[in-house]
Amino acid sequence: MGRALEISGLRAGYGKITVLWDVDLHVDEGELVTIIGANGAGKTTLLRTISGLVQARAGSMSAFGATSLLGSSAARIVRSGIGHVPEGRQLFPLMTVRENLESGAEYLSRAKPNAARNRKLVFDLFPRLAERGAQLAGTLSGGERQMLAIGRALMSDPRLLLVDEPSLGLSPALSLTVFRALRQINADGVTVVLVEQNVQQSLSIADRAYVLENGEVVKEGSGRELLGDPGVRAAYLSL
Amino acid sequence: MRGLTRDLVVTAALAVLLVFLPAVLREVFGRASVSYLSLATNALVLAVLALSWDMLARTGQLSLAHAAFTGAGAYTVAVLFKLTGAPLWLGIPLGGLAAAVLALGLGSVTLRLFGIYFAIATLAFTEVLKAAVQRLPTAVAGGAAGINVPALFRPTFVAGSMERWEVAFLRNQGYFWVYAGLLVVAVVISVVIQRSRLRAAFTAVRTNEQVAGVMGVNPARMKLLAFVLSSFVAGLLGAVEAHRLGSVSPDGAFSVHTTVLALVTPIFGGLYTTLGPILGATVLAGIEETLKRTFSEGYLIGYGIVLVASILFMPRGLVGLGSKLFKRGGASASGTTGERA
C-alpha cells in the first residue's frame, strides 16, 4: 500500500506567529488517521496548510507520489485529489443543497465527468440530503449542514479527504451518524485525515492517530493504543 | 441550461416590450409622453448602472469606482471625437473597452484588498482619475470646462407635418432604444453569470475565498473577471451618456453621485440578482420623480427617508420582500404556517 500523504519538517503559522514546528507525519492509502490535541495545538492549521490555505514556511509534502506540493495554491492541491471539509461547514446558504453539491465538482475537470455518480454516492450516504435537494442550505439543521459539507467535498472526487471538526455543535447522536459516514467513506476507498476534539469517538474509528501539542507531534500510534494510553486518557478523556 | 434558456426568452420578451414602449406612451399620453419617456429613460440608465455594479458585488467587492468607469467611457467618446472626428457610433464600444482596461489595471493591484480597504482604494482611484483628466492638456481633454460631444440623434422639425414636442419625443426615443439595448446586453451578461458555473464561483469568492480555493476556483481570476465585465457595461453607459448630455466635464463625469446611485439601487432592489437592480431602478426613478413634482424644494430629504426605511425594513430589498410575501401567500393558501424549515 502506497503513501497517500507524507509530510516532513513542516513549519507554518500566521504573521509573526509560528503555529506548527517541524511536523512529520504520514498517511497510507486507505487509512483513516485522526489528529487530536487541545485547542490551539495547531490541528486546523495543519489541515489548512496541507490544503494550501496557509502557506508553509519550511518542510516538504508529497501526496500520492506527487512531490513539491507545499506552497501550491489551494486550487492546485484540490486538483491533485485532496478534498477539504473546512471547520464550520462554510456552505453557501442562499444556494440549494443540490447547487452546493454541484459546486464541489464544477471547477474540477477530473471530478466533473463523475458528478452524477458522486452525487448518487452522496445521496446514498446521506439520504436526508436527497430529500432536501431543492432546499436552501441556510435552512438546514446543523447535522444536515455537516452532511452537506462532507458531500460537497466528496463531489470533488477526492482520494484523500481532510475533515476538520465534523462533530462541532452536533448532538451525540448526530455526531455518531457523521462518524459512521466517515468510516463508510473510508471503507469505500477514500483515505481520511480527521481533526477532532471528540477524542473518544474519533480514536475509536481511527486506524492510526497523532497527538499534537503546541504545534508538535508528541505521540503516534493506533487508535486503540492511544485510547489506552494513560497520558491521552488523562489529558483528553479526563480519566 | 433550461434555466438559461428561460431567462434568455424572458430577456427577449423584455427587449420587445422596450421596443414598443415609446409608441405605447405616445399613443396613451400624447404630448405628456415626452416627460414619461424621459422618466423611463432615466430608469433605464439607472438600471444599467445598478446591474453593472451588482455584477461586481457578487464577488464581494464593494466598488466605489463606478463613476471612474462611466467617466472613462464618457471621456473616451469625447476625446475620440475632439481629436479624430471618428464615426459617431464607434466611441460607444471603445468607451466600454477603455473602462474594462482600466478595471483590469485597478483590479490587478487591489486583488488582495478586502471590504472597506478595497472600497477606499476604488474611491481614491476615482479621485486620482478625475485629477489626472483635469490636468491633461486643454487641447486634449478640455480642462475643467470639459468637451462638447455631438448628439447621436438630431431629428429635424418639419413644419406642418409634426408638432414641436414630437421633435423632443423622437430624440428621447432614440436614446431610449440605445439604453434599452445596453440594458439587454447587461441582462444577458448577468443571466449568463447566474446560470453558469460562474455563479457558484462568484458566490464562493464572496462567501469565503478560502472555500473557493478548496473548490478549485481561482479567486483572483474570478474577481478580475467580475471587475472587467462590470466596468465594460459601465463604460458603455458613460459613453452613451456623453452623447445624450452633449458634453463631459471632470466634475460631472467622475461625480460621487453616480457611484452612490450605482450601489444604492441594487441594495434597494435586491443584491446578487438580475431582477433586483432593474426593479430598484424602476421604483427609485418613479419615487424620485413623484417627490420632485410634489416637493420641488428639498425633495431629496424624502428620497433619503425612503432609502433609510427600505434598508431598515427590507434588508434583502424589493426582491426579498416580494419572495417573502409570495411564500407567506403560498403557505397560507396551502394551510401551512411559518417559514421554510
Short mmCIF file of N, CA, C and O in Angstrom, two decimals, chain B residues 73-74 77 89 91-92 149 152-153 175 178-179 182 234-246:
data_model
loop_
_atom_site.label_atom_id
_atom_site.label_comp_id
_atom_site.label_asym_id
_atom_site.label_seq_id
_atom_site.Cartn_x
_atom_site.Cartn_y
_atom_site.Cartn_z
N GLY B 73 -15.59 55.96 -19.93
CA GLY B 73 -16.35 55.76 -21.17
C GLY B 73 -16.71 57.08 -21.81
O GLY B 73 -16.57 57.28 -23.03
N ALA B 74 -17.17 58.03 -20.96
CA ALA B 74 -17.59 59.35 -21.47
C ALA B 74 -16.41 60.09 -22.08
O ALA B 74 -16.50 60.66 -23.18
N VAL B 77 -15.18 58.75 -25.54
CA VAL B 77 -16.00 59.26 -26.65
C VAL B 77 -15.64 60.71 -26.96
O VAL B 77 -15.40 61.08 -28.11
N TRP B 89 -20.84 56.29 -33.97
CA TRP B 89 -21.17 55.17 -33.09
C TRP B 89 -19.94 54.39 -32.61
O TRP B 89 -20.07 53.48 -31.79
N GLY B 91 -17.41 55.36 -30.81
CA GLY B 91 -16.95 55.68 -29.46
C GLY B 91 -17.58 54.82 -28.38
O GLY B 91 -16.97 54.61 -27.33
N ILE B 92 -18.80 54.34 -28.61
CA ILE B 92 -19.51 53.62 -27.54
C ILE B 92 -18.80 52.31 -27.18
O ILE B 92 -18.44 52.10 -26.02
N VAL B 149 -19.76 67.07 -26.89
CA VAL B 149 -19.88 65.78 -27.59
C VAL B 149 -21.11 65.86 -28.50
O VAL B 149 -22.18 66.30 -28.04
N LEU B 152 -26.29 61.83 -30.65
CA LEU B 152 -26.48 60.67 -31.54
C LEU B 152 -27.69 60.88 -32.44
O LEU B 152 -27.75 60.37 -33.56
N PHE B 153 -28.69 61.63 -31.91
CA PHE B 153 -29.94 61.81 -32.67
C PHE B 153 -30.25 63.30 -32.79
O PHE B 153 -30.25 64.00 -31.79
N TYR B 175 -32.57 57.73 -27.85
CA TYR B 175 -31.74 57.38 -26.69
C TYR B 175 -32.37 56.25 -25.88
O TYR B 175 -31.68 55.38 -25.35
N VAL B 178 -31.38 53.08 -27.37
CA VAL B 178 -29.96 52.75 -27.15
C VAL B 178 -29.76 52.23 -25.72
O VAL B 178 -29.10 51.20 -25.50
N TYR B 179 -30.37 52.91 -24.76
CA TYR B 179 -30.24 52.44 -23.36
C TYR B 179 -30.92 51.09 -23.19
O TYR B 179 -30.45 50.25 -22.41
N LEU B 182 -28.48 48.63 -24.23
CA LEU B 182 -27.45 48.43 -23.19
C LEU B 182 -27.99 47.56 -22.06
O LEU B 182 -27.29 46.69 -21.53
N ALA B 234 -20.41 49.58 -17.52
CA ALA B 234 -20.43 50.96 -17.02
C ALA B 234 -19.80 51.90 -18.05
O ALA B 234 -20.27 53.03 -18.24
N GLY B 235 -18.74 51.46 -18.71
CA GLY B 235 -18.08 52.29 -19.72
C GLY B 235 -18.99 52.56 -20.92
O GLY B 235 -19.04 53.68 -21.44
N LEU B 236 -19.72 51.53 -21.35
CA LEU B 236 -20.69 51.71 -22.45
C LEU B 236 -21.72 52.77 -22.06
O LEU B 236 -22.06 53.66 -22.85
N LEU B 237 -22.20 52.64 -20.82
CA LEU B 237 -23.22 53.58 -20.34
C LEU B 237 -22.68 55.01 -20.33
O LEU B 237 -23.35 55.94 -20.81
N GLY B 238 -21.46 55.18 -19.81
CA GLY B 238 -20.86 56.51 -19.75
C GLY B 238 -20.71 57.11 -21.15
O GLY B 238 -20.94 58.31 -21.35
N ALA B 239 -20.35 56.27 -22.13
CA ALA B 239 -20.15 56.75 -23.49
C ALA B 239 -21.48 57.28 -24.08
O ALA B 239 -21.51 58.35 -24.69
N VAL B 240 -22.56 56.54 -23.85
CA VAL B 240 -23.86 56.99 -24.38
C VAL B 240 -24.31 58.25 -23.65
O VAL B 240 -24.86 59.18 -24.27
N GLU B 241 -24.07 58.28 -22.34
CA GLU B 241 -24.44 59.46 -21.55
C GLU B 241 -23.75 60.72 -22.08
O GLU B 241 -24.34 61.80 -22.10
N ALA B 242 -22.49 60.56 -22.50
CA ALA B 242 -21.76 61.72 -23.03
C ALA B 242 -22.48 62.29 -24.25
O ALA B 242 -22.62 63.51 -24.38
N HIS B 243 -22.97 61.41 -25.11
CA HIS B 243 -23.72 61.86 -26.29
C HIS B 243 -25.03 62.53 -25.88
O HIS B 243 -25.41 63.56 -26.41
N ARG B 244 -25.74 61.91 -24.91
CA ARG B 244 -27.06 62.43 -24.54
C ARG B 244 -26.94 63.80 -23.85
O ARG B 244 -27.72 64.71 -24.13
N LEU B 245 -25.94 63.92 -22.95
CA LEU B 245 -25.80 65.17 -22.21
C LEU B 245 -25.17 66.26 -23.07
O LEU B 245 -25.29 67.44 -22.77
N GLY B 246 -24.41 65.87 -24.09
CA GLY B 246 -23.85 66.86 -25.02
C GLY B 246 -22.49 67.39 -24.62
O GLY B 246 -21.85 68.11 -25.40
#
